[in-house]
mmCIF file of C-alpha atoms in Angstrom:
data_model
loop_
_atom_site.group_PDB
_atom_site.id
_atom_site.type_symbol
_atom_site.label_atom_id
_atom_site.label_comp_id
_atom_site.label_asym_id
_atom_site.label_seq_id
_atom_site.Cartn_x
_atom_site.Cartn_y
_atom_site.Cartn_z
ATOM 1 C CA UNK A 625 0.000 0.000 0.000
ATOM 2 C CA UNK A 626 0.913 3.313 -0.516
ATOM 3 C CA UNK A 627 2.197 5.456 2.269
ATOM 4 C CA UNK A 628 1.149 8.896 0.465
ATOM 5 C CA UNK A 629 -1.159 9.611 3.012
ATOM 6 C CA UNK A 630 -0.163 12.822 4.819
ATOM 7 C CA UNK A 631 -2.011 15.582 2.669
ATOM 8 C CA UNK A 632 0.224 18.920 2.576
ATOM 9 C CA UNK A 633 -1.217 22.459 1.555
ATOM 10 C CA UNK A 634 1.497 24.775 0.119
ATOM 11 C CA UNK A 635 0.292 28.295 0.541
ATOM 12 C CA UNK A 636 2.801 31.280 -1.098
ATOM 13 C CA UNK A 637 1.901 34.324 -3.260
ATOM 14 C CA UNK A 638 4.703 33.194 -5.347
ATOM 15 C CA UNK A 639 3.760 30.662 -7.912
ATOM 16 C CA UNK A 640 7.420 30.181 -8.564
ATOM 17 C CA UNK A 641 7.900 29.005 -5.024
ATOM 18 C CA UNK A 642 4.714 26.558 -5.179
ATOM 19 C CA UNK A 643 6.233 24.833 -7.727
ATOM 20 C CA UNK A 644 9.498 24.783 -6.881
ATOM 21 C CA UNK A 645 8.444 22.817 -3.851
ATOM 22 C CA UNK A 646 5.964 20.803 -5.121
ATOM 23 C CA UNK A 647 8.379 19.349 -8.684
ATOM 24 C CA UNK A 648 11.788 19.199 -5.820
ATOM 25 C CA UNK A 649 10.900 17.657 -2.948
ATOM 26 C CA UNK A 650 10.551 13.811 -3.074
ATOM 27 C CA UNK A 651 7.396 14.020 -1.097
ATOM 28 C CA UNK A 652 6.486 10.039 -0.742
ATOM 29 C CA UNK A 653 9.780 10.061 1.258
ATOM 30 C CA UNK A 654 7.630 11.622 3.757
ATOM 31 C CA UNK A 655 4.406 9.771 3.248
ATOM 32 C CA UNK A 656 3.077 12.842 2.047
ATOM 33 C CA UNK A 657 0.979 14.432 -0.859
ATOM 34 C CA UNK A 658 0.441 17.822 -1.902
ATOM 35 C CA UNK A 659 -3.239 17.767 -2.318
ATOM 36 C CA UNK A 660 -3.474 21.460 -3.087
ATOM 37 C CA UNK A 661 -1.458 25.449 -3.665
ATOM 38 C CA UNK A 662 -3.594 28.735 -2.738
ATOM 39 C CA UNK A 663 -1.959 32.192 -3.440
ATOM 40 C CA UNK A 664 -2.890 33.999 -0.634
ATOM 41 C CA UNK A 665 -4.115 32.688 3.307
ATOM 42 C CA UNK A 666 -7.856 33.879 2.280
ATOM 43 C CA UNK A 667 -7.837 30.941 -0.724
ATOM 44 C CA UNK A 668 -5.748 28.607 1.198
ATOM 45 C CA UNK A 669 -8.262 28.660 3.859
ATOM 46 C CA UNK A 670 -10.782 27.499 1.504
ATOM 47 C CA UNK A 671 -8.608 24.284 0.448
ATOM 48 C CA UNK A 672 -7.813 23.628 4.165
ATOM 49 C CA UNK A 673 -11.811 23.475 4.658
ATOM 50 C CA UNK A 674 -11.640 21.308 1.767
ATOM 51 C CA UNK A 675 -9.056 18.675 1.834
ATOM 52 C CA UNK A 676 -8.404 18.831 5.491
ATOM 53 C CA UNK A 677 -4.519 18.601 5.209
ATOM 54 C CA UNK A 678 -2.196 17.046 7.861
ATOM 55 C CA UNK A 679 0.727 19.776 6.886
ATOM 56 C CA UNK A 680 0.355 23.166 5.782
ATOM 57 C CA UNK A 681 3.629 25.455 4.458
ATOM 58 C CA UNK A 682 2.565 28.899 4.153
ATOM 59 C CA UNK A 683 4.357 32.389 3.631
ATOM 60 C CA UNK A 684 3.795 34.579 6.012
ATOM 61 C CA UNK A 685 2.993 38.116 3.991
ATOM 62 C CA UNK A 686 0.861 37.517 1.151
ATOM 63 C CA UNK A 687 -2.304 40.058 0.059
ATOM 64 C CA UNK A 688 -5.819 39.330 0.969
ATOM 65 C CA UNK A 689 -4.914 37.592 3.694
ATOM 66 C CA UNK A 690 -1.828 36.804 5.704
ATOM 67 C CA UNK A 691 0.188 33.327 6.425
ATOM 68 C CA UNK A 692 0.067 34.654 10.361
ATOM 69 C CA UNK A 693 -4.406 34.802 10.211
ATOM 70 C CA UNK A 694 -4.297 31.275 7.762
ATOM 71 C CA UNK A 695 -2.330 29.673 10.760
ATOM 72 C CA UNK A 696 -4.432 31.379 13.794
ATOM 73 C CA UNK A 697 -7.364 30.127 11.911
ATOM 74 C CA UNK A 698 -6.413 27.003 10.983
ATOM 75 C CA UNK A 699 -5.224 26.229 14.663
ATOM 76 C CA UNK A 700 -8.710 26.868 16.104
ATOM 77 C CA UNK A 701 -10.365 24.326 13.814
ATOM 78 C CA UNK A 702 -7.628 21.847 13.696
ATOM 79 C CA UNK A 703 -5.146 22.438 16.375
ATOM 80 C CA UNK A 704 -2.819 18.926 15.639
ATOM 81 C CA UNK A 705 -2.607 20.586 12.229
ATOM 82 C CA UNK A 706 1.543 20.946 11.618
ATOM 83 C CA UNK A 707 1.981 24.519 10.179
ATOM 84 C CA UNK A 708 5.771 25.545 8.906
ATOM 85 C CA UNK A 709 6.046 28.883 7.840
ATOM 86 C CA UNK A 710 8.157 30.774 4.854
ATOM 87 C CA UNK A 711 9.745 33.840 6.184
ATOM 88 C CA UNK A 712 12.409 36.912 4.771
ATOM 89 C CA UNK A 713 14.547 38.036 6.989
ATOM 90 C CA UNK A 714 12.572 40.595 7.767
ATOM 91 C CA UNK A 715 9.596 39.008 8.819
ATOM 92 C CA UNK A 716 11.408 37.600 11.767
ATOM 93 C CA UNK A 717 9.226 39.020 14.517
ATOM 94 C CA UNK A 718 6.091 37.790 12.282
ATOM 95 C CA UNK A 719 8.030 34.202 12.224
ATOM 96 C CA UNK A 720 7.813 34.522 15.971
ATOM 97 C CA UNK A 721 4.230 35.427 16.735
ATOM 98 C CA UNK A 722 3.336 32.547 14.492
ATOM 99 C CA UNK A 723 5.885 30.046 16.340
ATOM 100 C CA UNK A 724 3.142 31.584 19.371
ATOM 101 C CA UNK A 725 0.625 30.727 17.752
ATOM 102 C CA UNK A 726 1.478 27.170 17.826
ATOM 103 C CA UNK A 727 3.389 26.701 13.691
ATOM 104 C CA UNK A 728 6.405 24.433 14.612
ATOM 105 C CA UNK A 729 9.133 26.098 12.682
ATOM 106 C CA UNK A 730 10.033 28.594 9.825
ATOM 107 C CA UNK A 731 12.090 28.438 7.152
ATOM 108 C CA UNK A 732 14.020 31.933 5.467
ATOM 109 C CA UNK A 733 13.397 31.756 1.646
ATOM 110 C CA UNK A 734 16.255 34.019 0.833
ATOM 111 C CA UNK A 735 18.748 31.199 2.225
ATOM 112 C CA UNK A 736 16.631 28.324 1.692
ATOM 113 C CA UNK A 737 18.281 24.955 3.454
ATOM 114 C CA UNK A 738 17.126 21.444 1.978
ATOM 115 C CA UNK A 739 18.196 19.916 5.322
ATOM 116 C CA UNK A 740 16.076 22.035 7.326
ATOM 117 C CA UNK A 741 12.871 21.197 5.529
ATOM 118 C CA UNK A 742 13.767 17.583 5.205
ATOM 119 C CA UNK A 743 14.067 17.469 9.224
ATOM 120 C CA UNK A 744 10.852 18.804 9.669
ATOM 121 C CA UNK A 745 8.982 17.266 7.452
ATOM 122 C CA UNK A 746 10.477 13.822 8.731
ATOM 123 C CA UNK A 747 9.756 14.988 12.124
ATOM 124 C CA UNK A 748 5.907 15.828 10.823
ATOM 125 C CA UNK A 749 5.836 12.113 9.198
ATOM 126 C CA UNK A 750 6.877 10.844 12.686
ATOM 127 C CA UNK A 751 4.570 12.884 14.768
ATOM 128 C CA UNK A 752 1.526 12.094 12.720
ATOM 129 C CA UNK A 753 1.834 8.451 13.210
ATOM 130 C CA UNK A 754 2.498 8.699 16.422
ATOM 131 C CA UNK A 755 -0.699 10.340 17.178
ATOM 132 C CA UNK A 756 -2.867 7.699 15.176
ATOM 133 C CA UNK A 757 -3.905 4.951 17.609
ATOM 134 C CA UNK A 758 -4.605 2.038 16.369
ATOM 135 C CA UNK A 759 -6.412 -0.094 18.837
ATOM 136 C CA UNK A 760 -8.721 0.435 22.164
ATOM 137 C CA UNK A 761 -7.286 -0.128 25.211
ATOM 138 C CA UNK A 762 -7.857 -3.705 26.745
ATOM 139 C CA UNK A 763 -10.544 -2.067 29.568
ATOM 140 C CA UNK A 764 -11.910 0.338 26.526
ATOM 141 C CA UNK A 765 -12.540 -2.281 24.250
ATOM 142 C CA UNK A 766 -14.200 -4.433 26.679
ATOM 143 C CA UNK A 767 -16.563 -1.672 26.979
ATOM 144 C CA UNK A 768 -17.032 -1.135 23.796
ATOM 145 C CA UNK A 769 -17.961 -5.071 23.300
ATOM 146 C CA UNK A 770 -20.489 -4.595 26.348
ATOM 147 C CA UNK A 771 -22.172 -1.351 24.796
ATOM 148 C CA UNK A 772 -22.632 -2.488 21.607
ATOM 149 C CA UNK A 773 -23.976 -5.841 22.827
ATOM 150 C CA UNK A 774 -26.722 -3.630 24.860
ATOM 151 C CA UNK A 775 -25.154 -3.669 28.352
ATOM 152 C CA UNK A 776 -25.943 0.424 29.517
ATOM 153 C CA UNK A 777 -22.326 1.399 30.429
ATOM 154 C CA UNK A 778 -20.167 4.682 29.959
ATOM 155 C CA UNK A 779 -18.953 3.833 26.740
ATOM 156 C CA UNK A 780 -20.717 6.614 24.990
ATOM 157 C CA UNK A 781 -19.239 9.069 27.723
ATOM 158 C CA UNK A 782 -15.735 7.917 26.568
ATOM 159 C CA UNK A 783 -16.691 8.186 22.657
ATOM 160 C CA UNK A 784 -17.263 11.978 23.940
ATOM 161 C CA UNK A 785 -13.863 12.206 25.388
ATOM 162 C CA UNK A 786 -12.561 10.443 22.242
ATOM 163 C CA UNK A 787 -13.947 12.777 19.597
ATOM 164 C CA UNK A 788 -12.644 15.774 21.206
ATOM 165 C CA UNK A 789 -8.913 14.642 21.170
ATOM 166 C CA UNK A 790 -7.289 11.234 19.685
ATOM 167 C CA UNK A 791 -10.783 10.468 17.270
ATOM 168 C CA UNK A 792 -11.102 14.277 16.342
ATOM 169 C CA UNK A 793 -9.886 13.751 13.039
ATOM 170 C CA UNK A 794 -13.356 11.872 12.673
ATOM 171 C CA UNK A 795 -15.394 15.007 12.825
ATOM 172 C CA UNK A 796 -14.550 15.060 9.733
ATOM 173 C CA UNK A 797 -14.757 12.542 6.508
ATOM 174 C CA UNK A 798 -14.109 9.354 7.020
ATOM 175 C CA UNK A 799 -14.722 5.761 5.967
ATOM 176 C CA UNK A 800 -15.541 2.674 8.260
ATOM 177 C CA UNK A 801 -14.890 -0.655 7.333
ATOM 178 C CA UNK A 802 -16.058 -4.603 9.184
ATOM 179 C CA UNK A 803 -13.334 -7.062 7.739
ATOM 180 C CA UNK A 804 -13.559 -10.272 8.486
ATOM 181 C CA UNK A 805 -10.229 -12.534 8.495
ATOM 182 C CA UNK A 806 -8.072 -8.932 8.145
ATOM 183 C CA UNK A 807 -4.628 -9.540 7.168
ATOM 184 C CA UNK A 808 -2.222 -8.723 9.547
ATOM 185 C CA UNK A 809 -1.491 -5.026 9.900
ATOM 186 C CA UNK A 810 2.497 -6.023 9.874
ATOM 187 C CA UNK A 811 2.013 -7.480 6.458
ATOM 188 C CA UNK A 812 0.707 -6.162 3.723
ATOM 189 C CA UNK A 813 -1.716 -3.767 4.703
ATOM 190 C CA UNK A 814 0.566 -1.148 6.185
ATOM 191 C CA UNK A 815 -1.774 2.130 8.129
ATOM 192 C CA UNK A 816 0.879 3.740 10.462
ATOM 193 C CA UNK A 817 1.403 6.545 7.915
ATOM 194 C CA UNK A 818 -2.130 7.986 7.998
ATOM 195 C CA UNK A 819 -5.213 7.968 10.744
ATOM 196 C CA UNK A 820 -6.702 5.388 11.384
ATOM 197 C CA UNK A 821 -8.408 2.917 14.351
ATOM 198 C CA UNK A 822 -8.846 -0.510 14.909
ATOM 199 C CA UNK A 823 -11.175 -2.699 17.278
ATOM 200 C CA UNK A 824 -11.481 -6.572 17.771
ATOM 201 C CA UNK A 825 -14.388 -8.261 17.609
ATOM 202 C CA UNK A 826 -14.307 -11.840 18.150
ATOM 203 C CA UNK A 827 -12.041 -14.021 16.655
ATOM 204 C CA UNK A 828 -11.528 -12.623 13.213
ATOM 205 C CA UNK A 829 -13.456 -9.567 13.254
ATOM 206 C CA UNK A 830 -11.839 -6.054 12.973
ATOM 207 C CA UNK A 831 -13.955 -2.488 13.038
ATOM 208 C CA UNK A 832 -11.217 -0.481 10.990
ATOM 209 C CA UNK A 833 -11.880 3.514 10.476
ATOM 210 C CA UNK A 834 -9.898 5.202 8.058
ATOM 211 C CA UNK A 835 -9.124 8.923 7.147
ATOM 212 C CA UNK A 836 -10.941 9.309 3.621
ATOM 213 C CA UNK A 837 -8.197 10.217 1.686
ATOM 214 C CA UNK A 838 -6.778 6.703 2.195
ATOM 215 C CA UNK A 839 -10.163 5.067 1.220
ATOM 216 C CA UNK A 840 -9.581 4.185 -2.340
ATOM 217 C CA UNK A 841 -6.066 2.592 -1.641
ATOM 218 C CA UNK A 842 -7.036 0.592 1.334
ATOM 219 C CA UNK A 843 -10.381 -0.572 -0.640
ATOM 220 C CA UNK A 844 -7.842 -1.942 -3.555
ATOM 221 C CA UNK A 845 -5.279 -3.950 -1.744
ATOM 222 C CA UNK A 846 -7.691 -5.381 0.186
ATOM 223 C CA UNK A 847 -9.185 -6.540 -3.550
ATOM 224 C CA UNK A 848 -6.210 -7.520 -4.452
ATOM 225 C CA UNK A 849 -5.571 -9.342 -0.929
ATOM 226 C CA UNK A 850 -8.624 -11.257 -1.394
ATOM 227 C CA UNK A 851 -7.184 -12.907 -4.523
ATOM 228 C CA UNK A 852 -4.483 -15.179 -2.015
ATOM 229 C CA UNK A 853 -7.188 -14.956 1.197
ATOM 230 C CA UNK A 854 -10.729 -16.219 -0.175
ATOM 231 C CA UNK A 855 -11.792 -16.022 3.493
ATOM 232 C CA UNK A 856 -11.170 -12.269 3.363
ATOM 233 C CA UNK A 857 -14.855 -10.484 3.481
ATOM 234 C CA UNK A 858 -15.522 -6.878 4.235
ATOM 235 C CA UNK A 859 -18.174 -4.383 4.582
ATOM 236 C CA UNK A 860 -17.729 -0.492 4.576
ATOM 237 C CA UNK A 861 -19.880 2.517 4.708
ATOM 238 C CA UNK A 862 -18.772 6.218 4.167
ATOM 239 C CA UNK A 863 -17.772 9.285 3.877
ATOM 240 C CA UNK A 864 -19.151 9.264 7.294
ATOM 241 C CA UNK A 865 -18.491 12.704 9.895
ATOM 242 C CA UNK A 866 -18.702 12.655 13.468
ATOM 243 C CA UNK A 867 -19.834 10.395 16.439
ATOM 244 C CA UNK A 868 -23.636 9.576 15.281
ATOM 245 C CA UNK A 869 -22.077 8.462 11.638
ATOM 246 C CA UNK A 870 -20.047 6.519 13.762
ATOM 247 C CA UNK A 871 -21.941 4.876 16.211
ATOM 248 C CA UNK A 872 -24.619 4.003 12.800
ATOM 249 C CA UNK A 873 -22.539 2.190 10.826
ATOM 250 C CA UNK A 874 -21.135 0.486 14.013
ATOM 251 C CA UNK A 875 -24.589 -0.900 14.519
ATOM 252 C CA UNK A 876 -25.190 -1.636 11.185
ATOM 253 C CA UNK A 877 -22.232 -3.659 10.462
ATOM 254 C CA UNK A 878 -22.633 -5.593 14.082
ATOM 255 C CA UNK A 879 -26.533 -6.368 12.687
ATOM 256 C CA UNK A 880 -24.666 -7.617 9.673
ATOM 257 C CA UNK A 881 -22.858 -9.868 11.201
ATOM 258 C CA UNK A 882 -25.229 -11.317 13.929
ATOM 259 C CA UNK A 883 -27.689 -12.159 11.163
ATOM 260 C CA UNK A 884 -26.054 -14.398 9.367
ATOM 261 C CA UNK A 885 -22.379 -14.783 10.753
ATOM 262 C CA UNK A 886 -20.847 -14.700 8.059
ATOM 263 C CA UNK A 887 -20.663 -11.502 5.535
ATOM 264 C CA UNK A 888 -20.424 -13.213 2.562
ATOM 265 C CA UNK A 889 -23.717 -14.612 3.174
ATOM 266 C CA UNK A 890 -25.592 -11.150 3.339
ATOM 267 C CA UNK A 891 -26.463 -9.551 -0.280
ATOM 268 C CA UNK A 892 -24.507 -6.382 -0.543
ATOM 269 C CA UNK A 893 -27.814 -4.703 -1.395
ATOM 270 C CA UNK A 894 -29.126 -5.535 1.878
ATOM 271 C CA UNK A 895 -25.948 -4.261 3.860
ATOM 272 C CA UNK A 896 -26.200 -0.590 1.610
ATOM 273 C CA UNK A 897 -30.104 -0.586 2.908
ATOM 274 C CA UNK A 898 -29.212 -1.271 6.401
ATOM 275 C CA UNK A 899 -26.592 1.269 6.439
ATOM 276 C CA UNK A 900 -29.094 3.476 4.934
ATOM 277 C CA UNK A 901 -31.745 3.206 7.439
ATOM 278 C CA UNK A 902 -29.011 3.282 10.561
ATOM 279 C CA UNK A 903 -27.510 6.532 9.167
ATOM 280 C CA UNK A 904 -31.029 8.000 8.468
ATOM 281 C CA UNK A 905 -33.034 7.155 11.739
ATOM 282 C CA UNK A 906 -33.572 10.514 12.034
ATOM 283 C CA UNK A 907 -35.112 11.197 9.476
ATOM 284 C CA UNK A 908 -38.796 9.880 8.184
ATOM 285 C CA UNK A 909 -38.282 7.181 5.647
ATOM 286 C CA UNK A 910 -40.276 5.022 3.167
ATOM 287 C CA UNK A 911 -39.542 2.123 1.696
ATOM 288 C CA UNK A 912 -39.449 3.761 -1.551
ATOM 289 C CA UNK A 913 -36.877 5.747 -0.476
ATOM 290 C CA UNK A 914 -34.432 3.083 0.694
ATOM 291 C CA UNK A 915 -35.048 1.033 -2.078
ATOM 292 C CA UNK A 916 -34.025 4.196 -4.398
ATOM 293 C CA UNK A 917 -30.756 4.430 -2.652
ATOM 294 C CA UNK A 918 -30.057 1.473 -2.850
ATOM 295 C CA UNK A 919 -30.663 0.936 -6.968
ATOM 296 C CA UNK A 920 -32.956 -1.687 -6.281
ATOM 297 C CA UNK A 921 -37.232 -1.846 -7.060
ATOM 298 C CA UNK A 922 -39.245 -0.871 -4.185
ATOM 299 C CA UNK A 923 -41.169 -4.573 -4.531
ATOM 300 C CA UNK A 924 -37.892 -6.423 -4.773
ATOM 301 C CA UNK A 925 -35.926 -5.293 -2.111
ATOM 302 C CA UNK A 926 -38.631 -6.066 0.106
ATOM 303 C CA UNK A 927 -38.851 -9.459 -0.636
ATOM 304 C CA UNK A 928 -34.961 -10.024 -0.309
ATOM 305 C CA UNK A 929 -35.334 -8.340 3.113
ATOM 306 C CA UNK A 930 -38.268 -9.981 4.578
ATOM 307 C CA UNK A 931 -36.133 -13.150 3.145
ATOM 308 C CA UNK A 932 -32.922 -12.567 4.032
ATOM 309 C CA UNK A 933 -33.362 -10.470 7.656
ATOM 310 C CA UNK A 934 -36.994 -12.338 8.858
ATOM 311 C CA UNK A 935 -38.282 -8.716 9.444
ATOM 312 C CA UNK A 936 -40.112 -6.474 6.730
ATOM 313 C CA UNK A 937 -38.260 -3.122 6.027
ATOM 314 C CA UNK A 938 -41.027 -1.007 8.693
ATOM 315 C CA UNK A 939 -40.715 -3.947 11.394
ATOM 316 C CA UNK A 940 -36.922 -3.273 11.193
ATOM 317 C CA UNK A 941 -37.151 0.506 11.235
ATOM 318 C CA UNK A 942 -38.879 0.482 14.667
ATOM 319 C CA UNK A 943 -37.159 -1.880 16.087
ATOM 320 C CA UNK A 944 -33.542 0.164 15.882
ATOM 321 C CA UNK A 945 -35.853 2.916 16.514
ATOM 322 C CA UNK A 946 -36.972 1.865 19.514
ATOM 323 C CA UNK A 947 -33.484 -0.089 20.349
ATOM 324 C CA UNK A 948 -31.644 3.460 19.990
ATOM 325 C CA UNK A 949 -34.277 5.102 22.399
ATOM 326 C CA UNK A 950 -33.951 3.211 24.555
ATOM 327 C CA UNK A 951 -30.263 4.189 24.623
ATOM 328 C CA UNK A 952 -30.412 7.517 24.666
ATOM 329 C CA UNK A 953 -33.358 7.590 27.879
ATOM 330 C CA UNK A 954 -31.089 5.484 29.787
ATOM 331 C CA UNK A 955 -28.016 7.026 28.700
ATOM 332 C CA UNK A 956 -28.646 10.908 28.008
ATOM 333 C CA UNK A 957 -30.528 13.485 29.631
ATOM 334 C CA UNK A 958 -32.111 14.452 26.024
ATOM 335 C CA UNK A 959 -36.003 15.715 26.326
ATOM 336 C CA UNK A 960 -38.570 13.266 25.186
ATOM 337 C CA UNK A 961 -38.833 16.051 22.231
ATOM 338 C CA UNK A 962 -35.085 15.475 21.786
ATOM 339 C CA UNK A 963 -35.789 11.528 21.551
ATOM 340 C CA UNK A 964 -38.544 11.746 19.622
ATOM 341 C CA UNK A 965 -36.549 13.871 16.711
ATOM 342 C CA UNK A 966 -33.306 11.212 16.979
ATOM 343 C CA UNK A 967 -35.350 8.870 15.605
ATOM 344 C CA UNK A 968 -37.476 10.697 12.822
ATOM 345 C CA UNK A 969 -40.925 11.266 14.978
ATOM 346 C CA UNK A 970 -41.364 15.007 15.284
ATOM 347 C CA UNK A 971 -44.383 14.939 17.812
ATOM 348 C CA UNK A 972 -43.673 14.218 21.483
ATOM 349 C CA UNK A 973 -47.126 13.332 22.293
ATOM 350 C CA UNK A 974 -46.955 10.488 19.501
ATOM 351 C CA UNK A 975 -43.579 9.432 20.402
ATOM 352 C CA UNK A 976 -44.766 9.233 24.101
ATOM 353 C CA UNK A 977 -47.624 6.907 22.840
ATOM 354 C CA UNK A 978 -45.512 4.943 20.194
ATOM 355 C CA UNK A 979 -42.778 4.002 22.853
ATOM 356 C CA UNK A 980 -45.433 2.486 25.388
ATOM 357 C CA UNK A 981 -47.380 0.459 22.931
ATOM 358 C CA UNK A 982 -43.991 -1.263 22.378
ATOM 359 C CA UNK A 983 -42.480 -1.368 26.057
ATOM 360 C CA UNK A 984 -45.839 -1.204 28.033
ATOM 361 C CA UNK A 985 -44.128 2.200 29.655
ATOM 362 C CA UNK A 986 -44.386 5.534 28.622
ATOM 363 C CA UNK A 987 -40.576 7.053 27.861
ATOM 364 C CA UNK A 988 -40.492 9.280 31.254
ATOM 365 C CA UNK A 989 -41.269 6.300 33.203
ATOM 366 C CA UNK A 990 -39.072 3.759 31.214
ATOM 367 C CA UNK A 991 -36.002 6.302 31.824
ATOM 368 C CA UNK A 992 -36.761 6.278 35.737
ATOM 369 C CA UNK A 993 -37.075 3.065 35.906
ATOM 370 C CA UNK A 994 -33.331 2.287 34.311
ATOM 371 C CA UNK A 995 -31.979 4.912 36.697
ATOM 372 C CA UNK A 996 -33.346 2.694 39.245
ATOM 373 C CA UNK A 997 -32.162 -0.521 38.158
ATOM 374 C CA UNK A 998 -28.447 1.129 37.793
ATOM 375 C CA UNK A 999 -28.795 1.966 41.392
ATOM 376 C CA UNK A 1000 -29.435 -1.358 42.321
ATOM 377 C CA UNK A 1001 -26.573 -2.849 40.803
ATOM 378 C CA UNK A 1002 -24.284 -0.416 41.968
#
């Protein structure tokens, strides 16, 4: 697999400069490619918003908008960001207030030194994968196993926690992926050069989330894996942003599994209309709709699913409807209005009746109720 991973934004009102580093330095060295050039810090904040770079080299006087506002910017939204900044000599105090504001080095164009750039931008490559965990602690994943098997722990508490440091490139696109019989990261399949995190599950089961500019090449040497390894299945979903996206396809691809136990044995089609309706419980849904994002006739797919998952397309529906409230009255202090909209019904007063013709409990009392079962285990 390629290591090309790290995306770097070049940002200098000199094309001449752009170029020169983008055709001179050998940039898969690093793990690293440029993904896009702006002339000024007003354009290059528009590529950083869209290609979400790891590295960003930007002058530090340019018109419109300066390299010192591109960096203050860009540290707000994506402090882990590494900035280097171009300097003259006699932007040294600039050079300085940017090194404040949290850019790891600059570099003096008038007496540019290879060395220099080549130490940080090894130092970059090294940093990045440092930061990219790739597994859950033993007592995390454990939790993570109990959650998603129903148990009411923490473990959305600690997806929280997770999402606003290690996970927070996830807030933005990525892709999620349920392989089963993975081959082993120290073989062919080589992540530590971008973002990416993996969980266990079972014996030969691997949750694996990937930054989305590494989709397509992690997609095609697993195809080309599964030429040697016929026992290698997967599943993936995406571009996906943010917890919810995350905790969806999660579910989804867990469903997947339990159903039949093997993935091989579930119709694509049917695992693109169960992501569907996990990522869109929120939203009202027909069976028209699915079946339209899916490619497939409305009549069809419901046959395949009533044969394939022993529920019709609406019996499913509530049920992860009612499976995720459930969740979030035990585990959230959401409104019943709050609940209600999660899971694509709008009226409380309907949502208050739908819930206790299917648990025998209206929501309010349903939630007191699990607060006083968790005392009692305590």
């Amino acid at each position: 697999m390629s290591k090309a991973c790290i995306k770097v934004l070049l940002v200098d009102d000199e094309p001449i400069v752009r170029r020169g580093l983008r055709a001179t330095v050998n940039w898969e060295k690093y793990g690293m490619t440029v993904v896009a050039e702006a002339s000024n810090g007003k354009r290059g904040w528009e590529e950083f918003l869209a290609h979400r770079p790891d590295v960003v080299i930007t002058d530090i006087v340019m018109p419109e908008e300066s390299g010192l506002e591109l960096s203050r910017k860009i540290k707000a939204q994506a402090p882990k960001t590494k900035i280097l900044l171009l300097s003259c000599h006699k932007d040294f105090e600039f050079a300085q207030e940017g090194i404040n504001l949290g850019a790891s080095g600059y570099l003096l164009k008038t007496v540019f030194d290879d060395k220099e750039l080549e130490y940080f931008l090894s130092s970059f490559q090294k940093e990045i994968a440092g930061t990219s965990k790739n597994f859950l602690t033993d007592g995390l994943n454990e939790s993570f196993l109990l959650w998603l098997s129903g148990y009411n722990n923490n473990f959305e508490q600690k997806l929280d926690e997770l999402f606003n440091g290690e996970w927070g490139w996830m807030n933005h696109k990525f892709y999620a992926f349920f392989i089963q019989n993975m081959p082993s990261m120290a073989q062919e399949i080589d992540l530590q050069s971008f973002n990416f995190i993996t969980i266990s599950f079972g014996k030969n089961l691997t949750f694996l989330f990937v930054d989305e500019s590494c989709h397509p090449t992690l997609l095609a040497n697993l195809t080309e894996e599964r030429v040697a390894l016929q026992d290698l299945m997967w599943i993936h979903a995406g571009p996906l942003i943010g917890k919810q996206d995350w905790i969806k396809s999660v579910m989804a691809f867990h469903h997947a599994q339990q159903q039949d136990g093997m993935l091989h044995q579930y119709p694509s089609v049917l695992l693109q209309a169960v992501e569907h309706i996990m990522r869109n419980l929120s939203k009202p849904m027909t069976v028209s709709d699915i079946a339209e994002a899916v490619g497939m006739s409305r009549s069809h797919l419901s046959t395949l699913f009533k044969k394939k998952i022993g529920d019709s397309i609406h019996s499913f529906i509530e049920k992860k409807q009612l499976h995720l409230a459930k969740q979030l009255l035990k585990g959230t202090k959401l409104t019943i209005q709050e609940i209600g909209e999660q899971i694509g019904i709008q009226d409380a007063k309907y949502f208050s009746k739908w819930f206790k013709r299917c648990t025998g409990l209206p929501p309010s009392n349903y939630r007191i109720q699990q607060k006083g079962d968790e005392r009692l285990t305590i």
